[in-house]
PDB file of C-alpha atoms in Angstrom:
ATOM      1  CA  PRO A  14     -20.741   1.907   3.610  1.00  0.00           C
ATOM      2  CA  VAL A  15     -22.950  -1.207   3.919  1.00  0.00           C
ATOM      3  CA  ALA A  16     -22.865  -4.069   0.735  1.00  0.00           C
ATOM      4  CA  ALA A  17     -24.581  -4.749  -1.209  1.00  0.00           C
ATOM      5  CA  GLY A  18     -27.082  -7.549   0.626  1.00  0.00           C
ATOM      6  CA  TYR A  19     -25.337  -6.264   4.837  1.00  0.00           C
ATOM      7  CA  ALA A  20     -27.067  -3.439   5.391  1.00  0.00           C
ATOM      8  CA  ASP A  21     -29.260  -6.047   7.920  1.00  0.00           C
ATOM      9  CA  ASN A  22     -26.676  -6.114  10.476  1.00  0.00           C
ATOM     10  CA  ARG A  23     -25.675 -10.011   9.792  1.00  0.00           C
ATOM     11  CA  LEU A  24     -21.986  -9.210  10.298  1.00  0.00           C
ATOM     12  CA  GLY A  25     -22.319  -7.279  13.116  1.00  0.00           C
ATOM     13  CA  THR A  26     -24.554  -9.744  14.313  1.00  0.00           C
ATOM     14  CA  LEU A  27     -22.142 -12.683  12.829  1.00  0.00           C
ATOM     15  CA  ILE A  28     -18.896 -10.567  15.780  1.00  0.00           C
ATOM     16  CA  ASP A  29     -21.478  -9.952  18.612  1.00  0.00           C
ATOM     17  CA  THR A  30     -21.921 -13.613  19.167  1.00  0.00           C
ATOM     18  CA  LEU A  31     -18.267 -14.763  18.420  1.00  0.00           C
ATOM     19  CA  ALA A  32     -17.169 -12.583  21.113  1.00  0.00           C
ATOM     20  CA  GLN A  33     -20.060 -13.717  23.760  1.00  0.00           C
ATOM     21  CA  ARG A  34     -18.197 -16.790  23.122  1.00  0.00           C
ATOM     22  CA  GLN A  35     -15.433 -16.051  24.310  1.00  0.00           C
ATOM     23  CA  VAL A  36     -13.811 -15.965  20.597  1.00  0.00           C
ATOM     24  CA  THR A  37     -12.088 -12.756  19.640  1.00  0.00           C
ATOM     25  CA  PRO A  38     -13.179 -11.191  15.957  1.00  0.00           C
ATOM     26  CA  LEU A  39     -10.897  -9.654  14.050  1.00  0.00           C
ATOM     27  CA  ALA A  40     -11.460  -7.471  11.261  1.00  0.00           C
ATOM     28  CA  TRP A  41      -9.549  -7.667   8.144  1.00  0.00           C
ATOM     29  CA  LEU A  42      -8.123  -5.058   5.667  1.00  0.00           C
ATOM     30  CA  PRO A  43      -7.036  -5.177   2.461  1.00  0.00           C
ATOM     31  CA  VAL A  44      -5.190  -1.832   2.416  1.00  0.00           C
ATOM     32  CA  LEU A  45      -3.183  -0.820  -0.954  1.00  0.00           C
ATOM     33  CA  HIS A  46      -5.249  -3.507  -2.613  1.00  0.00           C
ATOM     34  CA  ASP A  47      -8.210  -1.916  -3.356  1.00  0.00           C
ATOM     35  CA  THR A  48      -9.668  -2.676  -6.319  1.00  0.00           C
ATOM     36  CA  LYS A  49     -13.120  -0.665  -5.722  1.00  0.00           C
ATOM     37  CA  ALA A  50     -11.365   2.191  -5.003  1.00  0.00           C
ATOM     38  CA  ALA A  51      -9.240   1.711  -7.642  1.00  0.00           C
ATOM     39  CA  THR A  52     -12.080   2.061  -9.754  1.00  0.00           C
ATOM     40  CA  ALA A  53     -14.318   3.973  -7.931  1.00  0.00           C
ATOM     41  CA  HIS A  54     -10.632   7.247  -8.190  1.00  0.00           C
ATOM     42  CA  PRO A  55      -8.755   6.063 -11.479  1.00  0.00           C
ATOM     43  CA  GLN A  56      -5.714   8.535 -10.327  1.00  0.00           C
ATOM     44  CA  TRP A  57      -5.185   6.761  -7.133  1.00  0.00           C
ATOM     45  CA  ARG A  58      -4.443   3.587  -9.235  1.00  0.00           C
ATOM     46  CA  SER A  59      -0.528   2.977  -9.189  1.00  0.00           C
ATOM     47  CA  GLN A  60       2.163   2.546 -12.018  1.00  0.00           C
ATOM     48  CA  ARG A  61       4.251   0.567 -12.700  1.00  0.00           C
ATOM     49  CA  ILE A  62       7.272   0.352 -14.611  1.00  0.00           C
ATOM     50  CA  THR A  63       7.279  -2.120 -17.655  1.00  0.00           C
ATOM     51  CA  GLU A  64       9.665  -3.581 -19.025  1.00  0.00           C
ATOM     52  CA  ASP A  65      10.492  -1.156 -21.660  1.00  0.00           C
ATOM     53  CA  GLY A  66      10.456   1.785 -19.049  1.00  0.00           C
ATOM     54  CA  THR A  67       6.960   2.540 -19.594  1.00  0.00           C
ATOM     55  CA  LEU A  68       4.808   3.540 -16.900  1.00  0.00           C
ATOM     56  CA  GLU A  69       1.557   1.026 -16.645  1.00  0.00           C
ATOM     57  CA  ALA A  70      -1.716   1.150 -14.108  1.00  0.00           C
ATOM     58  CA  GLU A  71      -2.280  -1.581 -11.495  1.00  0.00           C
ATOM     59  CA  SER A  72      -6.228  -1.476 -12.151  1.00  0.00           C
ATOM     60  CA  ASP A  73      -6.420  -2.981  -8.377  1.00  0.00           C
ATOM     61  CA  TRP A  74      -3.353  -1.256  -6.656  1.00  0.00           C
ATOM     62  CA  LEU A  75      -3.719   2.201  -5.275  1.00  0.00           C
ATOM     63  CA  CYS A  76       0.053   4.359  -4.546  1.00  0.00           C
ATOM     64  CA  PRO A  77       0.669   4.789  -1.416  1.00  0.00           C
ATOM     65  CA  PHE A  78       2.604   8.578  -1.784  1.00  0.00           C
ATOM     66  CA  ASP A  79      -0.999   9.918  -2.774  1.00  0.00           C
ATOM     67  CA  PRO A  80      -2.033  11.361   0.246  1.00  0.00           C
ATOM     68  CA  GLN A  81      -6.371  10.780  -0.418  1.00  0.00           C
ATOM     69  CA  VAL A  82      -4.804   7.341  -0.808  1.00  0.00           C
ATOM     70  CA  ARG A  83      -3.836   7.173   3.152  1.00  0.00           C
ATOM     71  CA  ARG A  84      -6.555   9.689   4.111  1.00  0.00           C
ATOM     72  CA  HIS A  85      -9.451   6.560   2.465  1.00  0.00           C
ATOM     73  CA  GLN A  86      -7.997   3.922   4.260  1.00  0.00           C
ATOM     74  CA  ALA A  87      -7.735   4.936   7.750  1.00  0.00           C
ATOM     75  CA  ALA A  88     -11.131   6.464   8.018  1.00  0.00           C
ATOM     76  CA  ILE A  89     -11.945   2.576   6.351  1.00  0.00           C
ATOM     77  CA  ALA A  90     -10.748   1.684   9.030  1.00  0.00           C
ATOM     78  CA  ALA A  91     -12.252   4.676  11.928  1.00  0.00           C
ATOM     79  CA  GLU A  92     -15.342   2.988  10.526  1.00  0.00           C
ATOM     80  CA  ILE A  93     -14.981   0.034  11.335  1.00  0.00           C
ATOM     81  CA  VAL A  94     -13.288   0.056  15.123  1.00  0.00           C
ATOM     82  CA  THR A  95     -16.298   2.470  15.584  1.00  0.00           C
ATOM     83  CA  ARG A  96     -19.620   0.191  14.174  1.00  0.00           C
ATOM     84  CA  PHE A  97     -17.675  -3.520  15.104  1.00  0.00           C
ATOM     85  CA  GLY A  98     -16.622  -2.749  19.060  1.00  0.00           C
ATOM     86  CA  ASN A  99     -16.865  -6.528  19.897  1.00  0.00           C
ATOM     87  CA  LEU A 100     -14.134  -6.895  16.958  1.00  0.00           C
ATOM     88  CA  GLY A 101     -10.646  -7.684  18.860  1.00  0.00           C
ATOM     89  CA  GLY A 102      -8.511  -6.251  16.225  1.00  0.00           C
ATOM     90  CA  ILE A 103      -7.825  -5.640  12.851  1.00  0.00           C
ATOM     91  CA  TYR A 104      -5.189  -7.008  10.391  1.00  0.00           C
ATOM     92  CA  LEU A 105      -4.308  -4.937   7.624  1.00  0.00           C
ATOM     93  CA  ASP A 106      -3.557  -6.687   4.423  1.00  0.00           C
ATOM     94  CA  PHE A 107      -1.584  -6.225   1.600  1.00  0.00           C
ATOM     95  CA  VAL A 108      -0.023  -2.725   2.754  1.00  0.00           C
ATOM     96  CA  ARG A 109       2.985  -3.519  -0.040  1.00  0.00           C
ATOM     97  CA  TYR A 110       3.476  -3.229  -3.406  1.00  0.00           C
ATOM     98  CA  ASP A 111       3.064  -5.665  -6.166  1.00  0.00           C
ATOM     99  CA  ASP A 112       6.243  -5.889  -7.854  1.00  0.00           C
ATOM    100  CA  ASP A 113      10.078  -4.052  -6.882  1.00  0.00           C
ATOM    101  CA  PHE A 114       8.314  -1.831  -9.857  1.00  0.00           C
ATOM    102  CA  ALA A 115       5.164  -0.436  -8.656  1.00  0.00           C
ATOM    103  CA  GLY A 116       3.932   2.270  -6.744  1.00  0.00           C
ATOM    104  CA  ALA A 117       5.648   4.470 -10.020  1.00  0.00           C
ATOM    105  CA  CYS A 118       2.926   7.377  -9.088  1.00  0.00           C
ATOM    106  CA  PRO A 119       4.041  11.195 -10.250  1.00  0.00           C
ATOM    107  CA  ILE A 120       4.024  11.891  -6.796  1.00  0.00           C
ATOM    108  CA  ALA A 121       7.201   9.022  -6.179  1.00  0.00           C
ATOM    109  CA  LEU A 122       8.588  10.331  -9.306  1.00  0.00           C
ATOM    110  CA  ALA A 123       8.999  13.188  -8.488  1.00  0.00           C
ATOM    111  CA  GLU A 124       9.907  12.962  -4.256  1.00  0.00           C
ATOM    112  CA  LEU A 125      12.564  10.622  -6.152  1.00  0.00           C
ATOM    113  CA  ASP A 126      14.085  12.966  -8.286  1.00  0.00           C
ATOM    114  CA  ARG A 127      13.883  15.779  -5.347  1.00  0.00           C
ATOM    115  CA  ARG A 128      15.785  13.493  -2.791  1.00  0.00           C
ATOM    116  CA  SER A 129      18.137  11.334  -5.338  1.00  0.00           C
ATOM    117  CA  GLY A 130      19.174  14.889  -6.892  1.00  0.00           C
ATOM    118  CA  TRP A 131      18.979  13.512 -10.656  1.00  0.00           C
ATOM    119  CA  SER A 132      18.516  16.017 -12.886  1.00  0.00           C
ATOM    120  CA  ARG A 133      20.437  17.201 -10.609  1.00  0.00           C
ATOM    121  CA  THR A 134      22.973  15.630 -10.839  1.00  0.00           C
ATOM    122  CA  THR A 135      22.577  14.446 -14.915  1.00  0.00           C
ATOM    123  CA  GLY A 136      21.683  16.922 -15.948  1.00  0.00           C
ATOM    124  CA  GLN A 137      19.268  14.997 -17.346  1.00  0.00           C
ATOM    125  CA  ALA A 138      15.096  14.208 -16.286  1.00  0.00           C
ATOM    126  CA  LEU A 139      14.730  11.021 -14.427  1.00  0.00           C
ATOM    127  CA  THR A 140      12.588   8.966 -15.549  1.00  0.00           C
ATOM    128  CA  PRO A 141      10.787   5.496 -15.704  1.00  0.00           C
ATOM    129  CA  LEU A 142      13.461   3.457 -17.736  1.00  0.00           C
ATOM    130  CA  ASP A 143      16.287   4.701 -15.094  1.00  0.00           C
ATOM    131  CA  ILE A 144      14.512   2.914 -12.400  1.00  0.00           C
ATOM    132  CA  ARG A 145      14.885  -0.134 -14.265  1.00  0.00           C
ATOM    133  CA  ARG A 146      17.995   0.418 -15.149  1.00  0.00           C
ATOM    134  CA  ALA A 147      19.033   1.206 -11.866  1.00  0.00           C
ATOM    135  CA  ALA A 148      18.014  -2.732 -10.400  1.00  0.00           C
ATOM    136  CA  ALA A 149      20.359  -4.347 -12.926  1.00  0.00           C
ATOM    137  CA  PRO A 150      23.246  -6.300 -11.245  1.00  0.00           C
ATOM    138  CA  ASP A 151      25.931  -4.260 -13.555  1.00  0.00           C
ATOM    139  CA  ALA A 152      24.439  -1.058 -13.166  1.00  0.00           C
ATOM    140  CA  SER A 153      26.489   2.093 -11.711  1.00  0.00           C
ATOM    141  CA  THR A 154      26.820   3.523  -8.435  1.00  0.00           C
ATOM    142  CA  SER A 155      24.783   6.383  -9.012  1.00  0.00           C
ATOM    143  CA  LEU A 156      22.393   3.926 -10.234  1.00  0.00           C
ATOM    144  CA  ARG A 157      22.674   1.760  -7.739  1.00  0.00           C
ATOM    145  CA  ARG A 158      22.019   5.178  -4.749  1.00  0.00           C
ATOM    146  CA  LEU A 159      18.728   6.102  -7.504  1.00  0.00           C
ATOM    147  CA  TRP A 160      17.999   2.222  -6.611  1.00  0.00           C
ATOM    148  CA  ASP A 161      18.366   2.604  -3.349  1.00  0.00           C
ATOM    149  CA  THR A 162      16.590   5.983  -3.499  1.00  0.00           C
ATOM    150  CA  TRP A 163      14.371   4.259  -4.416  1.00  0.00           C
ATOM    151  CA  GLN A 164      14.404   1.131  -2.360  1.00  0.00           C
ATOM    152  CA  THR A 165      13.849   3.856   0.962  1.00  0.00           C
ATOM    153  CA  LEU A 166      11.180   6.339  -0.280  1.00  0.00           C
ATOM    154  CA  ARG A 167       9.680   3.012  -0.948  1.00  0.00           C
ATOM    155  CA  ALA A 168       9.197   2.101   2.557  1.00  0.00           C
ATOM    156  CA  GLU A 169       8.587   5.032   4.048  1.00  0.00           C
ATOM    157  CA  GLN A 170       5.844   5.046   2.523  1.00  0.00           C
ATOM    158  CA  ILE A 171       4.106   1.822   3.278  1.00  0.00           C
ATOM    159  CA  THR A 172       5.024   3.164   7.117  1.00  0.00           C
ATOM    160  CA  ALA A 173       3.506   6.620   7.015  1.00  0.00           C
ATOM    161  CA  THR A 174       0.584   4.608   5.321  1.00  0.00           C
ATOM    162  CA  VAL A 175       0.440   2.397   8.613  1.00  0.00           C
ATOM    163  CA  THR A 176       1.624   5.008  10.643  1.00  0.00           C
ATOM    164  CA  GLU A 177      -1.488   6.848   9.491  1.00  0.00           C
ATOM    165  CA  ILE A 178      -4.527   3.844   9.399  1.00  0.00           C
ATOM    166  CA  ARG A 179      -3.334   3.154  13.168  1.00  0.00           C
ATOM    167  CA  HIS A 180      -3.371   6.150  14.314  1.00  0.00           C
ATOM    168  CA  ALA A 181      -6.696   6.798  12.366  1.00  0.00           C
ATOM    169  CA  VAL A 182      -7.751   3.556  14.435  1.00  0.00           C
ATOM    170  CA  GLN A 183      -6.580   4.636  18.004  1.00  0.00           C
ATOM    171  CA  LEU A 184      -8.180   7.438  17.370  1.00  0.00           C
ATOM    172  CA  ALA A 185     -11.372   5.569  16.947  1.00  0.00           C
ATOM    173  CA  ARG A 186     -11.428   3.011  19.323  1.00  0.00           C
ATOM    174  CA  PRO A 187      -8.525   3.884  22.034  1.00  0.00           C
ATOM    175  CA  GLY A 188      -6.577   0.444  23.116  1.00  0.00           C
ATOM    176  CA  THR A 189      -7.311  -1.101  19.497  1.00  0.00           C
ATOM    177  CA  PRO A 190      -5.089  -3.393  18.606  1.00  0.00           C
ATOM    178  CA  VAL A 191      -3.746  -3.616  14.625  1.00  0.00           C
ATOM    179  CA  GLY A 192      -1.408  -5.498  12.841  1.00  0.00           C
ATOM    180  CA  ALA A 193      -0.563  -6.393   9.684  1.00  0.00           C
ATOM    181  CA  PHE A 194       0.503  -9.851   7.356  1.00  0.00           C
ATOM    182  CA  LEU A 195       4.071  -8.903   6.303  1.00  0.00           C
ATOM    183  CA  LEU A 196       5.491 -10.850   3.606  1.00  0.00           C
ATOM    184  CA  PRO A 197       9.791 -10.286   3.942  1.00  0.00           C
ATOM    185  CA  PHE A 198      10.464 -10.588   0.756  1.00  0.00           C
ATOM    186  CA  SER A 199       9.641  -8.566  -2.241  1.00  0.00           C
ATOM    187  CA  ALA A 200       6.641  -9.058  -4.612  1.00  0.00           C
ATOM    188  CA  GLY A 201       8.792 -10.755  -6.595  1.00  0.00           C
ATOM    189  CA  GLY A 202      10.433 -13.006  -3.877  1.00  0.00           C
ATOM    190  CA  TYR A 203       7.288 -13.661  -3.055  1.00  0.00           C
ATOM    191  CA  ARG A 204       6.356 -15.195  -6.391  1.00  0.00           C
ATOM    192  CA  GLU A 205       9.476 -17.550  -6.779  1.00  0.00           C
ATOM    193  CA  ASN A 206       8.721 -19.280  -2.949  1.00  0.00           C
ATOM    194  CA  THR A 207       5.366 -19.567  -2.960  1.00  0.00           C
TER     195      THR A 207
END
């Protein structure tokens, strides 16, 4: 879809003009920080575990555990590179979680329970509060294993999201570079370090 006020192809004209002047225009795609998609599809919103262990929907962050989210963002990226043939590539941003306790969507919690064996080994249902407790510096060994599994699972979903977008871009326009803006630490570390 074309954003309001851009039906006259002004963006395409700018991209073409830049390319003619030997400037390589690149697209920027805020992958998981997408207010429009989160508003249109509230079921895609990321869930964040609050300090008391309850879940709250994030207003403008998407959950990468949902395959529909990955497909949607991949379709946007493919449309961009198809529509604007003079783009030199596409850069993905916000391909991360808003903090260490975000992404706790029902799909994520079910997969964490399955992978960690939490319910099976403890005899109790996995709760979001268990994940909060697992992050504590003095967490038990079983909680530390839960935390490690949580971190691994979240990283895998980010990788799956980037992979799906990259694949869609390559199918739409083979050879188009795909890059990403990355943080070398958690979102909490980002707030502390910037």
